mmCIF file of C-alpha atoms in Angstrom:
data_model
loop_
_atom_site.group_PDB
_atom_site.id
_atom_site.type_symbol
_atom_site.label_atom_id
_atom_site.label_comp_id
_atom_site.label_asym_id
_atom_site.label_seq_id
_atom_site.Cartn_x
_atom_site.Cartn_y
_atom_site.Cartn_z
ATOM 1 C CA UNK A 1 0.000 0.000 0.000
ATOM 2 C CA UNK A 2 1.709 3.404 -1.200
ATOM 3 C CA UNK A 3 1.679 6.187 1.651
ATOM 4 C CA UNK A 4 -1.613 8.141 -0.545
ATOM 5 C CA UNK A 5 -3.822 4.171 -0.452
ATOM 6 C CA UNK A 6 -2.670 4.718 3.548
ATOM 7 C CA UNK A 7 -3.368 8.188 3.881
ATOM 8 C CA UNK A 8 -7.016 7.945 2.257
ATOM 9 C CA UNK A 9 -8.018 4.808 3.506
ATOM 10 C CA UNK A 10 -7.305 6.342 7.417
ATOM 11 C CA UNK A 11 -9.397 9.399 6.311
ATOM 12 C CA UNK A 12 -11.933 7.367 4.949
ATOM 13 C CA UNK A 13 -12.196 5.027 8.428
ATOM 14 C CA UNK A 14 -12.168 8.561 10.664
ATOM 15 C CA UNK A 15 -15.297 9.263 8.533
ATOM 16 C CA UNK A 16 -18.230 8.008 10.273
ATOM 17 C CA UNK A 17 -16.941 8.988 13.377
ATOM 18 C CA UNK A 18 -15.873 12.623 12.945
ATOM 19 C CA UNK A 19 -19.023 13.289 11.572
ATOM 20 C CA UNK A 20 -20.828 11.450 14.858
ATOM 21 C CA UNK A 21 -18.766 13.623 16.840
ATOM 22 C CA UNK A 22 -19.494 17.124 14.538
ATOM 23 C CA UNK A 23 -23.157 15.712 15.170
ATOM 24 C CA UNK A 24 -23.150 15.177 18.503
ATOM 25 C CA UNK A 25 -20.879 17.735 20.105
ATOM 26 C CA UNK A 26 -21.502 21.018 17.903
ATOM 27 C CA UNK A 27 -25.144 20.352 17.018
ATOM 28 C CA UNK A 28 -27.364 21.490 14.291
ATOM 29 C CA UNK A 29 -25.564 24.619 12.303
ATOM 30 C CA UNK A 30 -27.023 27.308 9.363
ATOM 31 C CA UNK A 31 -27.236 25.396 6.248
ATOM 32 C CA UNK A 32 -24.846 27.932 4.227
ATOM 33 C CA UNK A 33 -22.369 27.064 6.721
ATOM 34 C CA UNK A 34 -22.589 23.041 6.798
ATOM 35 C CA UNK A 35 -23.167 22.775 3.059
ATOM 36 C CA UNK A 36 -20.505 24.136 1.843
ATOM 37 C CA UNK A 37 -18.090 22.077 3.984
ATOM 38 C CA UNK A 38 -20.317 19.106 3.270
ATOM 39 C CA UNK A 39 -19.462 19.680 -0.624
ATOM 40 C CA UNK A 40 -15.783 19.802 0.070
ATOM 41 C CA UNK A 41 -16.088 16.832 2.210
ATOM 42 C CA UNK A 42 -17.851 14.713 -0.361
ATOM 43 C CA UNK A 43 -14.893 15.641 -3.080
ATOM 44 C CA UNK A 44 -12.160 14.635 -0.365
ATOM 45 C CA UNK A 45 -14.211 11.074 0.207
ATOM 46 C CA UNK A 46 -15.036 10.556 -3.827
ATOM 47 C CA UNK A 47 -10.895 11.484 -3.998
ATOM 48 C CA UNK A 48 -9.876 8.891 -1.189
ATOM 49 C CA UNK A 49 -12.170 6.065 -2.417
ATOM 50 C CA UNK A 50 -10.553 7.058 -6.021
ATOM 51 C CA UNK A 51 -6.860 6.492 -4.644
ATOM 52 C CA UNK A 52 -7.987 3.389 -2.494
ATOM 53 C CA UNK A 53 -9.630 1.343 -4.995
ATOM 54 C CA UNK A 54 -8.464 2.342 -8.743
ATOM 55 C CA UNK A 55 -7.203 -0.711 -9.715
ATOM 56 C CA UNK A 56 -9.902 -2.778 -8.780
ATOM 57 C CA UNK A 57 -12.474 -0.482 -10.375
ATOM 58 C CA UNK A 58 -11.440 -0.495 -13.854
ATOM 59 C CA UNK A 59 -9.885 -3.930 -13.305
ATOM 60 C CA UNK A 60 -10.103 -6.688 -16.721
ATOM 61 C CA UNK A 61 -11.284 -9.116 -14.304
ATOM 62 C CA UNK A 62 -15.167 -8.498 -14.245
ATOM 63 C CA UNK A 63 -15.239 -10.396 -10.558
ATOM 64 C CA UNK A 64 -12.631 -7.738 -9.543
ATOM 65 C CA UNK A 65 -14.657 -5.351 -10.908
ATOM 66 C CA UNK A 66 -17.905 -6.737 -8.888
ATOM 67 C CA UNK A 67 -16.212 -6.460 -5.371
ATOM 68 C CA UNK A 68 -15.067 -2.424 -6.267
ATOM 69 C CA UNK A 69 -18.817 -1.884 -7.141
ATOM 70 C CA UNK A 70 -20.316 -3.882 -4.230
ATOM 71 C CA UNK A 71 -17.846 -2.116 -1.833
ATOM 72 C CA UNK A 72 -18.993 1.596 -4.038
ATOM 73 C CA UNK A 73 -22.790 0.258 -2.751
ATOM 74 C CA UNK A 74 -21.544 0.585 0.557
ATOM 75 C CA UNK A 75 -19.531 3.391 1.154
ATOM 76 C CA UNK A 76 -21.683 6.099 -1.372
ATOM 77 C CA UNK A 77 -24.761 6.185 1.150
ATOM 78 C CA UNK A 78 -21.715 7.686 3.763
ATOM 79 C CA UNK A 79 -21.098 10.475 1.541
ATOM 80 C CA UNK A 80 -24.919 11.615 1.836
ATOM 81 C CA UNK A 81 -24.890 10.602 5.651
ATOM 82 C CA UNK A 82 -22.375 12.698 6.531
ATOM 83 C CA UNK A 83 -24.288 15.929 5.695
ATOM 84 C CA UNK A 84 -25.541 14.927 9.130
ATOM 85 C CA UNK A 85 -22.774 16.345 11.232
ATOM 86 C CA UNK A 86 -24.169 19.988 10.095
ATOM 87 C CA UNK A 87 -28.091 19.327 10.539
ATOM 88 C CA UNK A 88 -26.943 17.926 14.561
ATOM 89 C CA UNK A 89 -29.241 15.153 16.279
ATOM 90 C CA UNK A 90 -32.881 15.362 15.632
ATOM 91 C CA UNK A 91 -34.837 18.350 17.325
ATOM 92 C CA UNK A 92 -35.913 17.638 20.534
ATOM 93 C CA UNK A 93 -38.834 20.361 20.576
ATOM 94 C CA UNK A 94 -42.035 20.882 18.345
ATOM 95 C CA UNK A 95 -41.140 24.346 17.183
ATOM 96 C CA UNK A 96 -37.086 23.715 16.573
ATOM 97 C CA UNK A 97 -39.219 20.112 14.226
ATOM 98 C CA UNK A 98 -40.878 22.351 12.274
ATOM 99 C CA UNK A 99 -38.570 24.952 11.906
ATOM 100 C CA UNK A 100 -35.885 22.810 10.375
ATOM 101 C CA UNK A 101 -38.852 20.084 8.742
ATOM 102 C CA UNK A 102 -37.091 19.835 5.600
ATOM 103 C CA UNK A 103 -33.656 19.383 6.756
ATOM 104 C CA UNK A 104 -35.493 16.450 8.502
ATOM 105 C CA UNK A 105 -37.343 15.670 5.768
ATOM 106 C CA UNK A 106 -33.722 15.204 3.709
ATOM 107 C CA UNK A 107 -31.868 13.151 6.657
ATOM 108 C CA UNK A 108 -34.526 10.195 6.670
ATOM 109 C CA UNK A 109 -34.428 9.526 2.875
ATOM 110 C CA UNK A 110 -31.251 9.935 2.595
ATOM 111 C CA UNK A 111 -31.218 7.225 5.348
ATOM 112 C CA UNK A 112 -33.793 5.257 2.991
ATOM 113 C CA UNK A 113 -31.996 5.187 0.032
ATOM 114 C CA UNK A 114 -28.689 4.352 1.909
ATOM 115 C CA UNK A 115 -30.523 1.440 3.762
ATOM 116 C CA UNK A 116 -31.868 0.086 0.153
ATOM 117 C CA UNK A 117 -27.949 0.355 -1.444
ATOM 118 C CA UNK A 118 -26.149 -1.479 1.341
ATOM 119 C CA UNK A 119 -28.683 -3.868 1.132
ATOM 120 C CA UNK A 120 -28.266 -4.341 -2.549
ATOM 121 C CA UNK A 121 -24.753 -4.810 -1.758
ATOM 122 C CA UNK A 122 -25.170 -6.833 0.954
ATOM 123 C CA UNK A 123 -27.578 -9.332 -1.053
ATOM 124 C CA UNK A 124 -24.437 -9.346 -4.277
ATOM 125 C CA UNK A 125 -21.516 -9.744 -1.669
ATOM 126 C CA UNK A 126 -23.507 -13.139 -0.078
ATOM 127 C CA UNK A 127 -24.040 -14.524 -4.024
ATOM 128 C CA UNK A 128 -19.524 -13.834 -3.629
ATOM 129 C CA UNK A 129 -19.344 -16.144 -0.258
ATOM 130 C CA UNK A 130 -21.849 -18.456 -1.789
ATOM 131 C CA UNK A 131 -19.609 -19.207 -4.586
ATOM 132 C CA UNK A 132 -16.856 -19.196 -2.266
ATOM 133 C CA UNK A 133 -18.038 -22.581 -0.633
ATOM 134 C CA UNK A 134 -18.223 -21.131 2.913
ATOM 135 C CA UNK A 135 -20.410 -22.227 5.981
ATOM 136 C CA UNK A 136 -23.649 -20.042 4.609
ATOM 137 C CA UNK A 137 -23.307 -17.865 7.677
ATOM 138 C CA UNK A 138 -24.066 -15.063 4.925
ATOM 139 C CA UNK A 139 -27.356 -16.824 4.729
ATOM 140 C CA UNK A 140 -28.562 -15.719 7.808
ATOM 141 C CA UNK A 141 -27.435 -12.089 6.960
ATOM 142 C CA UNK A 142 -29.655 -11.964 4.267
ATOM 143 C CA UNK A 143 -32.309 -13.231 5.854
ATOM 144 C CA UNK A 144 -32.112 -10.945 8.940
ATOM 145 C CA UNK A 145 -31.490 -7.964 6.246
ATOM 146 C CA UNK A 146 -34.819 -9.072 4.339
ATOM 147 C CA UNK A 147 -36.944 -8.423 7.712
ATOM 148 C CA UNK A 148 -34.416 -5.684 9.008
ATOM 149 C CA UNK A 149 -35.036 -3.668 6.211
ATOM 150 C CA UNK A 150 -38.555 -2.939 5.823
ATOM 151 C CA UNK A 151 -38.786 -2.039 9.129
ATOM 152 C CA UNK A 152 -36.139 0.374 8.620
ATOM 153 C CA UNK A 153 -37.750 1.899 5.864
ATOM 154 C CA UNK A 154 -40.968 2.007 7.815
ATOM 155 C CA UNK A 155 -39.367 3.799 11.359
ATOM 156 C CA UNK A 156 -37.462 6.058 8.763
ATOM 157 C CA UNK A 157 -41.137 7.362 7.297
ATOM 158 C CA UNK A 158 -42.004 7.494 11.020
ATOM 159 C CA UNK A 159 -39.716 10.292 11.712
ATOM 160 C CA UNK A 160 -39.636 12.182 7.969
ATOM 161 C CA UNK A 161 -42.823 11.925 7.201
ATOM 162 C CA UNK A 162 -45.801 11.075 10.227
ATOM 163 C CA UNK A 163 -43.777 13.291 13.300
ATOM 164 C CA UNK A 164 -43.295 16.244 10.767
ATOM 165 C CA UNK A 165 -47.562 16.570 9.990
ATOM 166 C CA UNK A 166 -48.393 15.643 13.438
ATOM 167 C CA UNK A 167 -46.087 18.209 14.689
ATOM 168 C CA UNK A 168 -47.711 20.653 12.080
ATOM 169 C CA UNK A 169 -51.396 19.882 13.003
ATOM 170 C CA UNK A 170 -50.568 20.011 16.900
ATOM 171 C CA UNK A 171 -49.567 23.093 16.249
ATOM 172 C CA UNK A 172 -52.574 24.229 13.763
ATOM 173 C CA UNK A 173 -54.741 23.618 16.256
ATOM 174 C CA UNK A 174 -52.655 24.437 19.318
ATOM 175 C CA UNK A 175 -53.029 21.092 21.752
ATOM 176 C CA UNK A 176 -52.022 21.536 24.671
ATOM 177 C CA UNK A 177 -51.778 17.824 25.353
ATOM 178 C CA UNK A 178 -50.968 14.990 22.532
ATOM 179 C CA UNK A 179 -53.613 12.496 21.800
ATOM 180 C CA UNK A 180 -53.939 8.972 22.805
ATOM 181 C CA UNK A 181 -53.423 7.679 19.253
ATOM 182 C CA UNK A 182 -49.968 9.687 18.761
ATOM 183 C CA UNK A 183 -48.644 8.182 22.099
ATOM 184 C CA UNK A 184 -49.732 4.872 20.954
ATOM 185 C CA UNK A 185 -47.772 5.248 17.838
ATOM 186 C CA UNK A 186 -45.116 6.550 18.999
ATOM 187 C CA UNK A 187 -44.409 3.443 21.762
ATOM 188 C CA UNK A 188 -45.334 1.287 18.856
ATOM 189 C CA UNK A 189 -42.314 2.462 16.898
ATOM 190 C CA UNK A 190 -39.732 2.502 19.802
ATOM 191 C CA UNK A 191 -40.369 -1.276 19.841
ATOM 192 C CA UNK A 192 -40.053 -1.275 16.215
ATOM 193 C CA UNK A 193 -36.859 0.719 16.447
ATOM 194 C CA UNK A 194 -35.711 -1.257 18.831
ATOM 195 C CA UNK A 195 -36.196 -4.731 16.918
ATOM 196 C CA UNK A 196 -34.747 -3.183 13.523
ATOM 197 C CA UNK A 197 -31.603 -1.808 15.113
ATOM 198 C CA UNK A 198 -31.100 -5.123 16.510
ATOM 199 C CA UNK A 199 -31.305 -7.212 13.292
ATOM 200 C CA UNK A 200 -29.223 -4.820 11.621
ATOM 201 C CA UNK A 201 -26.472 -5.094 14.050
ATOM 202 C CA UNK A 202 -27.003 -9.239 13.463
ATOM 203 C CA UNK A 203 -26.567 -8.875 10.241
ATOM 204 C CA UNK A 204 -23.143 -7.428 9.844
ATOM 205 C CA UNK A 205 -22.411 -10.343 12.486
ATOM 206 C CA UNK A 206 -23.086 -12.634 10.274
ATOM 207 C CA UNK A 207 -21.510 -11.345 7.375
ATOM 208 C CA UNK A 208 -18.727 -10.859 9.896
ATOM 209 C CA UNK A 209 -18.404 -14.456 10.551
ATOM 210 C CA UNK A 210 -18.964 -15.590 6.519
ATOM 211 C CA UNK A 211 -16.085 -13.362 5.444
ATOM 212 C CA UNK A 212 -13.728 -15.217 8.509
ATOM 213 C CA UNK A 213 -15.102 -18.526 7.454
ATOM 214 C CA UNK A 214 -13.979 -17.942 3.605
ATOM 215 C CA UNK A 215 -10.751 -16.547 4.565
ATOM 216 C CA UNK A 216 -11.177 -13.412 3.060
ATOM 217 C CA UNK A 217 -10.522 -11.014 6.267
ATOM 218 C CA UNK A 218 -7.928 -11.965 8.653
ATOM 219 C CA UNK A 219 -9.616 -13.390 11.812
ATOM 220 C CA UNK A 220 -9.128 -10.656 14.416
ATOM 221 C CA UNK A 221 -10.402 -7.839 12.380
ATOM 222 C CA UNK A 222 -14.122 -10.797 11.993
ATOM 223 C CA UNK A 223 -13.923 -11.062 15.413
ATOM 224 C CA UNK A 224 -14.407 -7.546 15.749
ATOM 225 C CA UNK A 225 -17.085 -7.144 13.561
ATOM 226 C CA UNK A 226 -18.412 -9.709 15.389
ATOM 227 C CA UNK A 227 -18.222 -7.961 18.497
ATOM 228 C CA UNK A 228 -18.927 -4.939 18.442
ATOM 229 C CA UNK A 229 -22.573 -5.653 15.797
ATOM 230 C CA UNK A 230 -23.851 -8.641 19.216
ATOM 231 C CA UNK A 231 -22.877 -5.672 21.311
ATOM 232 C CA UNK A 232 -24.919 -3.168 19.454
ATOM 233 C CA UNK A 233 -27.731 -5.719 19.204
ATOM 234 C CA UNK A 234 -27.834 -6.069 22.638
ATOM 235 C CA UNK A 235 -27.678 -2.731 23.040
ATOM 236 C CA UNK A 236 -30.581 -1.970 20.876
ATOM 237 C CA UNK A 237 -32.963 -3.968 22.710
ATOM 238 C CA UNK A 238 -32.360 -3.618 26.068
ATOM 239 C CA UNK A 239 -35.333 -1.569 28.166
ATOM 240 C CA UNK A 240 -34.773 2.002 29.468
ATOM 241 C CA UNK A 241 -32.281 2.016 32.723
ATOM 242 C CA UNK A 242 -31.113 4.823 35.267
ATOM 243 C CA UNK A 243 -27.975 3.834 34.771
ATOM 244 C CA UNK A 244 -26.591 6.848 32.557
ATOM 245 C CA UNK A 245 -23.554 5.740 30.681
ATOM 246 C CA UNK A 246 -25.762 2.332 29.886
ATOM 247 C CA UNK A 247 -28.487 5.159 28.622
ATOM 248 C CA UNK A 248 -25.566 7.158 26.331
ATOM 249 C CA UNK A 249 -24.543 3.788 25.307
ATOM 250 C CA UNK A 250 -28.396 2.450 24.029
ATOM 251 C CA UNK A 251 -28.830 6.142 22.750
ATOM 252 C CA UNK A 252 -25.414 6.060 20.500
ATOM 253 C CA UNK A 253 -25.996 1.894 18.502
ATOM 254 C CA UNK A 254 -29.985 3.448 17.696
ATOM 255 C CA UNK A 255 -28.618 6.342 15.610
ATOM 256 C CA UNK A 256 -29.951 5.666 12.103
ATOM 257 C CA UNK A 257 -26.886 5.869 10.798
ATOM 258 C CA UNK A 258 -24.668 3.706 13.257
ATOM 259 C CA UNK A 259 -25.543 0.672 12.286
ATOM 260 C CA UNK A 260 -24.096 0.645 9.154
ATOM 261 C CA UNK A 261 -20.882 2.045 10.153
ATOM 262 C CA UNK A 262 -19.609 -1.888 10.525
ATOM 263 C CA UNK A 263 -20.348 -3.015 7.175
ATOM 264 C CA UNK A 264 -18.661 0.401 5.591
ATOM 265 C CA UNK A 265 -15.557 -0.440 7.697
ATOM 266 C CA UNK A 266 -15.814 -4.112 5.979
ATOM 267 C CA UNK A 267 -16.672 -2.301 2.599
ATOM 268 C CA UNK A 268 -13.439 -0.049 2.999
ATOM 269 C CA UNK A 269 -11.592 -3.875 4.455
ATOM 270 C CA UNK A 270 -12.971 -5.169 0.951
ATOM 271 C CA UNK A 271 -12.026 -2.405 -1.203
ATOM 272 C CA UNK A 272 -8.439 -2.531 -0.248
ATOM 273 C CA UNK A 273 -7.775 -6.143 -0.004
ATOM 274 C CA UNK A 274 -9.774 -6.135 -3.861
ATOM 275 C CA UNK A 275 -7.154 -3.808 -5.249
ATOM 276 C CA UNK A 276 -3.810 -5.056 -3.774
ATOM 277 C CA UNK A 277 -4.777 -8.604 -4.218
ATOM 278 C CA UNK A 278 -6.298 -9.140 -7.094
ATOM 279 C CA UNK A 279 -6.966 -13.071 -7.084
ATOM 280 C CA UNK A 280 -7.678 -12.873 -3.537
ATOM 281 C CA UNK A 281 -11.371 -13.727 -3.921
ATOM 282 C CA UNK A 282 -11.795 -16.208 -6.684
#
């Protein structure tokens, strides 16, 4: 790897979690200031991914060519995700909702479409391991993704769409108190959340153990993976508890975004093995 593969395959890793950390600690900013930054940001990431992964994209070999595009799947939805880091966490009041609705509105479709790509890339990566001859560990991936991601979709029109017009009519007709049916849905769909953020995490643990069991990762970084997604699922499903850094923790794995910052890691893992080694995966 020449010191420029190093250099943008570090900035590429920092990615997820710099923005997390914009997100998090800074909160939301004016759209002509995050925007702007955004746009250079998304050049530096298209430039990185460029100098980590040339050879394999234009490779002769059209398998080659398959991992660069199924790894592309992967890490593209991060370049729209990151836009995060200047529109902060979600509003925590009615009138900061509406008065930022459409940045809101952006942020869960973007989440959408990035959901439907990773699992398009997902679904192509487990037809790889199953020609590979592994244990089908990716099996169970795809079928966890295949409930995983409707429900995604589903809590992800929950917040874009449903909590923007309630939040509208609420304030139309200036209630006071919220109505039995929004309370209703809104425990539904922490139960929802809950079960999707869980199935997500178990699905990068099984792709997690189908790339160990064909070889294709070196066993420690698997184990991991591994890790760190049955962590997260545990995480995600755990009931509400005084005990505050167990709260920041269940609070941080049900971000949207944060499950899929495993499988991007892989994605960059895959990108870079695909272009040093080019018979790696045959």
């Amino acid at each position: 790897m020449t010191n420029r593969q190093a250099l943008s395959r570090f900035y590429l890793t920092l990615v997820p979690f710099l923005a997390a950390g914009v997100a998090l600690g800074l909160g939301h900013s004016s759209p002509q200031l995050y925007l702007p930054i955004w746009l250079a940001h998304a050049a530096l990431m298209a430039i990185a991914v460029w100098g980590l992964g040339k050879n394999c994209f234009f490779n002769p070999d059209p398998e080659q060519r398959q991992l660069g595009n199924i790894a592309l799947l992967v890490i593209i939805p991060w370049i729209g995700f990151t836009v995060f880091a200047g529109m902060g966490p979600p509003p925590t009041s009615i009138p900061e909702w509406l008065n930022t609705v459409t940045e809101q509105q952006i942020r869960y479709s973007l989440l959408i479409a990035g959901g439907i790509l990773i699992t398009v890339a997902l679904t192509l990566l487990a037809n790889k391991l199953r020609q590979s001859g592994e244990q089908p560990y990716w099996l169970l991936g795809l079928l966890a993704m295949g409930v995983a991601l409707p429900l995604f979709i589903l809590n992800m029109a929950y917040w874009g769409s449903f909590l923007g017009e309630s939040f509208t009519n609420f304030s139309a007709a200036s209630l006071a108190k919220r109505p039995d049916w929004y309370l209703s849905m809104r425990a539904l769909f922490n139960w929802i959340s809950g079960v999707e953020v869980a199935l997500l995490y178990l699905v990068t643990a099984a792709f997690g153990l189908a790339l160990q069991s064909a070889n294709w990762f070196r066993s420690k970084a698997c184990r991991l993976y591994v890790f760190f997604s049955l962590v997260g699922a545990l995480l995600g499903v755990l009931p509400s508890f005084s005990f505050e850094p167990l709260e920041i923790a269940t609070y941080l794995v049900s971000i949207p975004a944060f499950p899929f910052i495993m499988p991007y890691l892989m994605a960059l893992n895959l990108l870079n093995l695909a272009n040093r080694i080019p018979n790696k995966f045959r």
